[in-house]
Tab-separated table of C-alpha atoms and ligand atoms in Angstrom:
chain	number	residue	atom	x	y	z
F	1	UNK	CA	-55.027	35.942	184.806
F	2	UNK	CA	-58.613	35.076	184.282
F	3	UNK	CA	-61.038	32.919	186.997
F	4	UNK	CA	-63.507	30.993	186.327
F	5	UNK	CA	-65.490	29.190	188.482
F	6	UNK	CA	-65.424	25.210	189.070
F	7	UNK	CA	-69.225	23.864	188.988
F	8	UNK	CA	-71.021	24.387	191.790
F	9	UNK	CA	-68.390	24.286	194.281
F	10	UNK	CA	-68.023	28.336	194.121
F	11	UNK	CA	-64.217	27.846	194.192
F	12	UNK	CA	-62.747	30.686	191.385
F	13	UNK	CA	-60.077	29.390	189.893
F	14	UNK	CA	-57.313	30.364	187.443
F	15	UNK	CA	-58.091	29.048	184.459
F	16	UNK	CA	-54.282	28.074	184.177
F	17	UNK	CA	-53.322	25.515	187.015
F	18	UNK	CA	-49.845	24.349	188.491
F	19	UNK	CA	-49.904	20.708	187.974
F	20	UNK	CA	-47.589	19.056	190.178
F	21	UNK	CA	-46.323	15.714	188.565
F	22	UNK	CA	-43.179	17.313	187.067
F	23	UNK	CA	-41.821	17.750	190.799
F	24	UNK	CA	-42.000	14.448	191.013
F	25	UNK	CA	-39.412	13.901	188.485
F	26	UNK	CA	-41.618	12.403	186.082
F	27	UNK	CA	-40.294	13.676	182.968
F	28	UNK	CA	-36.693	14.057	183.500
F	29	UNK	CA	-34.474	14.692	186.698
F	30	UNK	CA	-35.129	18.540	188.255
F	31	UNK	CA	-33.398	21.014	189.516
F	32	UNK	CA	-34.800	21.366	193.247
F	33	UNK	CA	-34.579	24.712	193.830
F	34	UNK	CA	-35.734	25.759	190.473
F	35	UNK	CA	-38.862	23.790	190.579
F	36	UNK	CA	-39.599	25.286	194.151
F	37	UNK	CA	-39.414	28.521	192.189
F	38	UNK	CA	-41.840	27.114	189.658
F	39	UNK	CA	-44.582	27.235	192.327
F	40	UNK	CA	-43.903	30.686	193.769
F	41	UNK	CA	-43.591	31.959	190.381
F	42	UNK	CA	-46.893	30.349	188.948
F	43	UNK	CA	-48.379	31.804	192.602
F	44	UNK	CA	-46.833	35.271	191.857
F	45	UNK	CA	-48.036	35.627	188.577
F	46	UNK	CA	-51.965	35.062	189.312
F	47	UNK	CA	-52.176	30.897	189.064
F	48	UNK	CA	-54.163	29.825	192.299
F	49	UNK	CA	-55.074	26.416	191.645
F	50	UNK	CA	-52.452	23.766	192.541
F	51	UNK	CA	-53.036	19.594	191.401
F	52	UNK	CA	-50.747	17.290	193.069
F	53	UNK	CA	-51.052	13.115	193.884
F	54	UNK	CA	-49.335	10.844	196.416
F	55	UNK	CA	-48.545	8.687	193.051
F	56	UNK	CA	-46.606	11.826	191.638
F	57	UNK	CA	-42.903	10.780	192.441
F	58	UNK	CA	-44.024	8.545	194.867
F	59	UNK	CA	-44.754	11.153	197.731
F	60	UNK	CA	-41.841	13.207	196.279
F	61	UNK	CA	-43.933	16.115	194.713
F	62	UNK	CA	-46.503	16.510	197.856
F	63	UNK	CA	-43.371	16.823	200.022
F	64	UNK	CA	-41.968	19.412	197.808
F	65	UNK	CA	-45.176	21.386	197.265
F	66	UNK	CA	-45.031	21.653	201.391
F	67	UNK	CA	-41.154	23.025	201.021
F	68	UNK	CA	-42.586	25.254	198.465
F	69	UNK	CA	-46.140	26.231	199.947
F	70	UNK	CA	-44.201	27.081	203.688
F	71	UNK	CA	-44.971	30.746	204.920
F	72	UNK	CA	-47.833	31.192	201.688
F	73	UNK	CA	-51.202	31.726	203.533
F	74	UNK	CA	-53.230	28.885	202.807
F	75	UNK	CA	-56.551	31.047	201.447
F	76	UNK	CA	-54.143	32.306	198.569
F	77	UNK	CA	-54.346	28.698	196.840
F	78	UNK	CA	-56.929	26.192	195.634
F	79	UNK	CA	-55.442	22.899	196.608
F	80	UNK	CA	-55.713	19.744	194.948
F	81	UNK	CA	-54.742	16.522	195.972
F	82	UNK	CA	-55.682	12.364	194.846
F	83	UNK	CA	-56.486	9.118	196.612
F	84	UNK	CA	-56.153	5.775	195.287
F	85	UNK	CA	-53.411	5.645	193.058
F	86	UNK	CA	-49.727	5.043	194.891
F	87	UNK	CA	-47.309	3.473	192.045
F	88	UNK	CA	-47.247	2.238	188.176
F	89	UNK	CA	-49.791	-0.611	189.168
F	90	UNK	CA	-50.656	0.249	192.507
F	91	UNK	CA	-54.064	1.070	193.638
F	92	UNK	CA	-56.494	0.812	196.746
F	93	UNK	CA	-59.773	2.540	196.766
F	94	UNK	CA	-60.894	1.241	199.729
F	95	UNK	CA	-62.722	3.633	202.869
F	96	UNK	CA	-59.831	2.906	204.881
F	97	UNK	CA	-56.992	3.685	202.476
F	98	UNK	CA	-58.128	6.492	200.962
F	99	UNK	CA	-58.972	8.189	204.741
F	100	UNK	CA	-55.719	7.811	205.744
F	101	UNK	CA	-54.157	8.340	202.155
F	102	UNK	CA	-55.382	12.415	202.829
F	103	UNK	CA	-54.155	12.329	206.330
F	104	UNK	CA	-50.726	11.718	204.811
F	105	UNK	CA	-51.301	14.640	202.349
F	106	UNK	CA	-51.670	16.899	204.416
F	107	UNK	CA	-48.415	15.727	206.783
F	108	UNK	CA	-46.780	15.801	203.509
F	109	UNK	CA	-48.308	19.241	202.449
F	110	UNK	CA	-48.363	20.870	206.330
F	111	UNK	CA	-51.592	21.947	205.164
F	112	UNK	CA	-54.875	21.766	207.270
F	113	UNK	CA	-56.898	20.585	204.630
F	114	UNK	CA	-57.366	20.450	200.727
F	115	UNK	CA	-59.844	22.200	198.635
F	116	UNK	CA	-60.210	19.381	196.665
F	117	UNK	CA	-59.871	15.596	197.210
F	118	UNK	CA	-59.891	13.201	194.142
F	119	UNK	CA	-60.038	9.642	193.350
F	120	UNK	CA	-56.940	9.307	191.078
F	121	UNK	CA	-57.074	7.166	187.793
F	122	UNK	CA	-60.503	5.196	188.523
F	123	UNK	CA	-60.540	2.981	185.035
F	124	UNK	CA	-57.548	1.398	187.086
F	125	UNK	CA	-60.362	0.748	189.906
F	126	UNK	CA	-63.665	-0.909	189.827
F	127	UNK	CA	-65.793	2.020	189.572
F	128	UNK	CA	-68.593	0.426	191.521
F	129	UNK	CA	-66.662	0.397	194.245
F	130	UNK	CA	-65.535	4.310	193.900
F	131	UNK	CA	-69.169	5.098	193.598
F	132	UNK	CA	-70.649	2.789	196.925
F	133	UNK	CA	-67.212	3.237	199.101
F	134	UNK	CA	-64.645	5.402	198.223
F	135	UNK	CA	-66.776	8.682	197.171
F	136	UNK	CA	-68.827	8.063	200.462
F	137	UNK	CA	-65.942	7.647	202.403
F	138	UNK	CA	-63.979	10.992	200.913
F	139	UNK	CA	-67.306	13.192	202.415
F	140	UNK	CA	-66.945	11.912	205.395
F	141	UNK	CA	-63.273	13.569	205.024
F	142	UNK	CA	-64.710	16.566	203.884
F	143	UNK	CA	-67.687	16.219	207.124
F	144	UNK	CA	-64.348	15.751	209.393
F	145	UNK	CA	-63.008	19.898	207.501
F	146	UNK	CA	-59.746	17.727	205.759
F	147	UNK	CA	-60.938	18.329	202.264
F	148	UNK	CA	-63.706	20.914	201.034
F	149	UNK	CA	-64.818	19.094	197.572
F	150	UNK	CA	-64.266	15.584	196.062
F	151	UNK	CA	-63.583	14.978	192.532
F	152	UNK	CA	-62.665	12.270	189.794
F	153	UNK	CA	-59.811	12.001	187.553
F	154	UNK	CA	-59.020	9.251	185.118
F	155	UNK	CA	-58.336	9.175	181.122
F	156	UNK	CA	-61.426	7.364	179.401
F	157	UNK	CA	-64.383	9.928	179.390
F	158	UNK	CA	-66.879	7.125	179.869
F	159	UNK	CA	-65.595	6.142	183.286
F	160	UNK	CA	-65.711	9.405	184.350
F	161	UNK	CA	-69.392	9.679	182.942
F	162	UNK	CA	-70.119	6.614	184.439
F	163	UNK	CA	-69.007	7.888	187.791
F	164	UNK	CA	-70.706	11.119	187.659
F	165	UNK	CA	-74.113	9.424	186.754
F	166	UNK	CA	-74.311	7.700	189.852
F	167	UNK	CA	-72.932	9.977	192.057
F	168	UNK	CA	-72.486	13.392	193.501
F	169	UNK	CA	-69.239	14.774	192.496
F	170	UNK	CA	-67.945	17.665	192.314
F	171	UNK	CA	-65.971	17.538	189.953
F	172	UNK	CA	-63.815	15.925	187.079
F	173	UNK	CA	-60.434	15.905	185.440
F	174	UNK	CA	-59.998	15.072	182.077
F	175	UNK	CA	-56.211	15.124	180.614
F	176	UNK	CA	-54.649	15.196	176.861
F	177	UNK	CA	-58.933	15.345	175.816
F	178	UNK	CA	-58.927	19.010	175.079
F	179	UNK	CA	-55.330	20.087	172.819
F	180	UNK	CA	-54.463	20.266	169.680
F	181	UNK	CA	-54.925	16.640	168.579
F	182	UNK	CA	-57.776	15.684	170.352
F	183	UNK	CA	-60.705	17.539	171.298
F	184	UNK	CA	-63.233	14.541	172.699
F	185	UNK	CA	-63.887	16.680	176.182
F	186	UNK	CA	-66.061	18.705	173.729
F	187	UNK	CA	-68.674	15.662	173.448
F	188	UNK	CA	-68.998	15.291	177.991
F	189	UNK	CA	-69.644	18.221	179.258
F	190	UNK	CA	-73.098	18.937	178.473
F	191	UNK	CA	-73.530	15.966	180.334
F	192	UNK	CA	-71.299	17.013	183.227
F	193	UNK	CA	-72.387	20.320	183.387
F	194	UNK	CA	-76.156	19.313	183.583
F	195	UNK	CA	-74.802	17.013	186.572
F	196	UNK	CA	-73.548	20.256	188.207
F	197	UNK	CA	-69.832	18.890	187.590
F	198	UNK	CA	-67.005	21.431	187.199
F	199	UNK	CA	-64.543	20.164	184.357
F	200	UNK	CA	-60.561	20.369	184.706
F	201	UNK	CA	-58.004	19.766	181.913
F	202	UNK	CA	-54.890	18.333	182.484
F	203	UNK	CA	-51.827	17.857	179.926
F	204	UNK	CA	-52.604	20.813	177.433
F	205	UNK	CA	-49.304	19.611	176.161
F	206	UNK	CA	-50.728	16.218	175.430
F	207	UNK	CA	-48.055	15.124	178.387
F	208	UNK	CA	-44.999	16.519	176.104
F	209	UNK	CA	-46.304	15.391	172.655
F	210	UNK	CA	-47.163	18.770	171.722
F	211	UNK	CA	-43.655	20.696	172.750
F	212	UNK	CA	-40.494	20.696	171.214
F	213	UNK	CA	-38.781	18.705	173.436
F	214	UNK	CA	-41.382	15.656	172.817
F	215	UNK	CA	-42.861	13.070	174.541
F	216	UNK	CA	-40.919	10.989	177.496
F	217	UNK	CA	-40.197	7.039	176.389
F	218	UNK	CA	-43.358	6.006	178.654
F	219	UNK	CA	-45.694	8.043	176.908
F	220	UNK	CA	-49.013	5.745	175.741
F	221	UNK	CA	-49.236	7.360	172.538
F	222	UNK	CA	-48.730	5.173	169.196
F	223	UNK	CA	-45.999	5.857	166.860
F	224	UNK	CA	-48.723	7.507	164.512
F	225	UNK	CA	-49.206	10.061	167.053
F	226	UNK	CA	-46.064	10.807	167.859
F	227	UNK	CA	-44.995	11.162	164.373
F	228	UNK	CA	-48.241	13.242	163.505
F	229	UNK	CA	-47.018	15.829	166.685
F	230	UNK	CA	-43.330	16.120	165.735
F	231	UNK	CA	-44.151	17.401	162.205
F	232	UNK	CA	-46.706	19.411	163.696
F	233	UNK	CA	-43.974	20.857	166.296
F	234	UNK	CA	-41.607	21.143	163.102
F	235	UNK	CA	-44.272	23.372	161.021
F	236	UNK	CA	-44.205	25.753	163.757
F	237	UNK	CA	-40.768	26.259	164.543
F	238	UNK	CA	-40.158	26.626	160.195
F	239	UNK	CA	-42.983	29.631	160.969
F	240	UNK	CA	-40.675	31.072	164.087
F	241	UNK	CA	-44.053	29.746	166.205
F	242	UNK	CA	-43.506	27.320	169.260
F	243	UNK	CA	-45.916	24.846	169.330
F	244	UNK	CA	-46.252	25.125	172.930
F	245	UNK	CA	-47.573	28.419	172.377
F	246	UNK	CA	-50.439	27.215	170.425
F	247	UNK	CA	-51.213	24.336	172.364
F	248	UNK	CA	-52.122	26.442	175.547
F	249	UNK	CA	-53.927	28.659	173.857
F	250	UNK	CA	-55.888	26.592	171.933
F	251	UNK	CA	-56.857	24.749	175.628
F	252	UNK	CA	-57.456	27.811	177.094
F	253	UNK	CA	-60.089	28.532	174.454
F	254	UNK	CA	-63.579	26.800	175.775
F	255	UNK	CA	-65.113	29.139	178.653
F	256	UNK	CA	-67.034	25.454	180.379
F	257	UNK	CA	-63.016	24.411	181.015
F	258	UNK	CA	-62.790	26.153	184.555
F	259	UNK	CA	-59.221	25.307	184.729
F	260	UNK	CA	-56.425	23.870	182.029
F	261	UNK	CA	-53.724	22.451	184.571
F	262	UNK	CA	-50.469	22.372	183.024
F	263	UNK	CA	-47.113	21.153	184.323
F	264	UNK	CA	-43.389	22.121	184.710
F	265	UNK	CA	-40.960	22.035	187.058
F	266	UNK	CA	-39.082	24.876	185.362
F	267	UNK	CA	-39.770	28.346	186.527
F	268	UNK	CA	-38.867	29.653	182.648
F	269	UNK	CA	-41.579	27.313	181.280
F	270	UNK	CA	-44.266	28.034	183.850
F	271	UNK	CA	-43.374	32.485	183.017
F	272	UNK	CA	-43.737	31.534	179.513
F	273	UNK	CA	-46.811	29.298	179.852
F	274	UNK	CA	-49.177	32.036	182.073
F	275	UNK	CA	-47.482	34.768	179.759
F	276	UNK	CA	-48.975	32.858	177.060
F	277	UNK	CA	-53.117	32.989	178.526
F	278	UNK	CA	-53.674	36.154	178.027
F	279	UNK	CA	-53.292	35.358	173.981
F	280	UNK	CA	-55.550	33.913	171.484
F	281	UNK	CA	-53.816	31.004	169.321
F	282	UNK	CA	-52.942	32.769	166.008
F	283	UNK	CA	-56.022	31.345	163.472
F	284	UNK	CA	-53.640	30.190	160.534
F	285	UNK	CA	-51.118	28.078	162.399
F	286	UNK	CA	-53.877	26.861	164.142
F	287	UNK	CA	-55.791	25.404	161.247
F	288	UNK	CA	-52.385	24.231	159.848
F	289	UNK	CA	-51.736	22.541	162.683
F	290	UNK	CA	-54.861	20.653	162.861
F	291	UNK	CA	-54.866	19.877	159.334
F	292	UNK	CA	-51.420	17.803	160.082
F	293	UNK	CA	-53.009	16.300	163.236
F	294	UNK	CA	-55.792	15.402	161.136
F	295	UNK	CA	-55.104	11.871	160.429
F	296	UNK	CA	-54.585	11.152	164.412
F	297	UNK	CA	-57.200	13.498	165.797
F	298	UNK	CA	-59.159	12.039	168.446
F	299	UNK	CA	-56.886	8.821	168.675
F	300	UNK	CA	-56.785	7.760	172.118
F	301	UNK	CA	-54.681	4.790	173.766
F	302	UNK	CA	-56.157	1.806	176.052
F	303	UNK	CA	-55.992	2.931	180.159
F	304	UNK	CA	-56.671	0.838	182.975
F	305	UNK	CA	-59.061	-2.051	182.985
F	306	UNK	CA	-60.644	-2.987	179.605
F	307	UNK	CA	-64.071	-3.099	180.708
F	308	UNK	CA	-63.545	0.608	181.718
F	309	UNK	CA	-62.382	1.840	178.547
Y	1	NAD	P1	-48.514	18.632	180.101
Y	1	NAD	O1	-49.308	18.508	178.885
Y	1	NAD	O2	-48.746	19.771	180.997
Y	1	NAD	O3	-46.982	18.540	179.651
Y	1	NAD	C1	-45.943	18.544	180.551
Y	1	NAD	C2	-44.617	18.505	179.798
Y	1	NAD	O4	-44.511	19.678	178.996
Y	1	NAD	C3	-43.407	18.514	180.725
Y	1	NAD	O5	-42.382	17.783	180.113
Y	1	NAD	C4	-43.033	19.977	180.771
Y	1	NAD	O6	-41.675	20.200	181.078
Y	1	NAD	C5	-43.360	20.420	179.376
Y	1	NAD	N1	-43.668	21.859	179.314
Y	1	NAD	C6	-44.482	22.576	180.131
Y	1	NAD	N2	-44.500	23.871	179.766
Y	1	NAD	C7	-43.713	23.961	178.666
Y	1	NAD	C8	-43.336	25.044	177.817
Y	1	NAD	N3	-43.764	26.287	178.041
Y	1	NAD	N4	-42.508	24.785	176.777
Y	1	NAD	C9	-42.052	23.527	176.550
Y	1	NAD	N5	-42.362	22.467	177.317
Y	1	NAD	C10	-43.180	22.689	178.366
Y	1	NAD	O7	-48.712	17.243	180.887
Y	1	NAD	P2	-48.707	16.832	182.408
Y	1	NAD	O8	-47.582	17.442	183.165
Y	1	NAD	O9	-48.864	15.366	182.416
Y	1	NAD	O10	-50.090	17.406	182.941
Y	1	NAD	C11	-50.171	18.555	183.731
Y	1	NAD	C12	-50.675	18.231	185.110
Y	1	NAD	O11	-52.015	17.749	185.010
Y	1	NAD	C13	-49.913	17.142	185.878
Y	1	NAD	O12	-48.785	17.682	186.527
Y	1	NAD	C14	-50.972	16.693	186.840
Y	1	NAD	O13	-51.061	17.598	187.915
Y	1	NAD	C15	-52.248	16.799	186.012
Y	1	NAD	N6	-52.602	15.476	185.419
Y	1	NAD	C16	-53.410	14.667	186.122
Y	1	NAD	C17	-53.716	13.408	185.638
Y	1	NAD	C18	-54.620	12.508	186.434
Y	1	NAD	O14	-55.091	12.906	187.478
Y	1	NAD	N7	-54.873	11.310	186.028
Y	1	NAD	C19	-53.201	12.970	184.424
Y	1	NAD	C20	-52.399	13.837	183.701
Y	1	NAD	C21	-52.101	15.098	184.212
């Protein structure tokens, strides 16, 4: 496994992450012990950093990343956690509920503290407010030793720009901006990297779009996309490829993305996923690939308020 380093918080992390969501049950019922394994085996086999939310399962993957985490020191794992976000529609950004948002965390966790606290999904938010409040209220965590680092996470690159201009963060995540069918990441992070801001990747899978299984029914994408990524998923299986294959590797590719955080709650998948970093996406499939993606590369889908997107 290969580290990189996240901006200028000096944390080295794998540049494969755990990402939690799946043990929330968000993409299809789990099998609990198996996705307990999921962790230990992504641990195991060299993955360090670990991105979780209260939102993920409604508390339900938090409470099994503590069942998971128990008896694995706590300096063997960058840990990630959110604020903010706590159903479909539900948010609060406000000092008070995102200061007691990581105090249930960690319960949830039975972790001390987290390396790094983020505000989850801010286009959903007003992001004046996450600049004047909630980012000044998540260093006073960090000033109390509950978190280390505070971050942003949403879906439209200009929110998180417009964060990130007015503030001091540490760092962002981006997610389904860096894979096979769209690539717009590319264009921020000069920008976020002359703000000192490390950059995280979530959903190299385009949240299921780009595996054989497909997407889950509440996936945003249009029927264009979809389409567009089960041909593309169809051209590599008539080559004996998996497209999964590809799409890691391809999001593994760009050395300024400290960390791609992918997610499964299957042990199998996560083997297959970290066996799959240490290769380089094979350069004919790739540009096949992209040449059926073509039509929908870079087409993105409406999130949170309008005046965010
Ligand atoms: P993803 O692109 O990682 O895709 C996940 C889906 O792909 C799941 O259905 C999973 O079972 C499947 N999968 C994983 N490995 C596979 C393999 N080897 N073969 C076939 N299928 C495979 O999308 P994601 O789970 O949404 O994103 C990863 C993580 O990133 C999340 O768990 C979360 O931690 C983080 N994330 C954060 C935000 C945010 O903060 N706003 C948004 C999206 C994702």
């Amino acid at each position: 496994m290969e580290y990189r380093v996240l901006g200028n918080t000096g944390l080295k992390v794998s540049v494969l992450g755990y990402g939690a969501s799946s043990l929330g049950a968000v993409f299809r019922e789990i099998n609990e012990e198996d996705a307990l394994q999921s962790v230990r085996v992504s641990l195991d086999m060299g993955i360090n950093f670990i991105d979780v939310s209260p939102f993920y399962g409604l508390t339900r993957a938090e409470v099994m990343l503590g069942r998971a985490l128990a008896g694995v020191p706590r300096g063997n794992y960058v840990m990630a956690t959110k604020v903010g976000r706590y159903g479909a529609s539900e948010f609060d950004f406000s000092a008070g509920r995102v200061t007691a948002s990581v105090d249930e965390s960690l319960a949830r966790m039975k972790v001390d503290y987290v390396d790094l606290i983020q505000c989850h999904d801010i286009e959903f938010g007003n992001l004046d407010q996450i600049v004047e409040e909630t980012i000044p209220a998540l260093r006073k965590v960090c000033a109390a030793g509950k978190a280390r680092f505070v971050g942003v996470t949403g879906f439209p690159l200009a929110a998180l720009k417009y964060v990130t201009d007015r503030v001091q963060v540490d760092s962002i995540l981006s997610y389904c901006h860096y894979s096979l069918n769209n690539t717009r990441l590319e264009g921020f992070i000069p920008a976020f990297k002359a703000s000192g801001v490390g950059v995280i990747s979530a959903s190299p899978l385009s949240m299921g779009l780009l595996s054989n299984r497909g997407a889950p029914p509440w996936h945003p994408a249009s029927p264009d996309i979809r389409e567009a990524c089960i041909r593309a998923a169809e051209h590599c299986r008539s080559k004996g490829a998996d497209i999964a294959k590809l799409a890691v590797q391809m999001s593994l590719s760009n050395p300024d993305i400290a960390c791609t955080v992918v997610g499964s709650a299957s042990s199998a998948n996560m083997r297959e996923n970290i066996a799959w970093c240490s290769g380089k996406p094979d350069p004919e499939l790739l540009a096949e690939v992209r040449e059926i993606l073509k039509p929908v590369h870079n087409k993105i889908w409406p999130s949170g308020r309008a005046e965010n997107n």
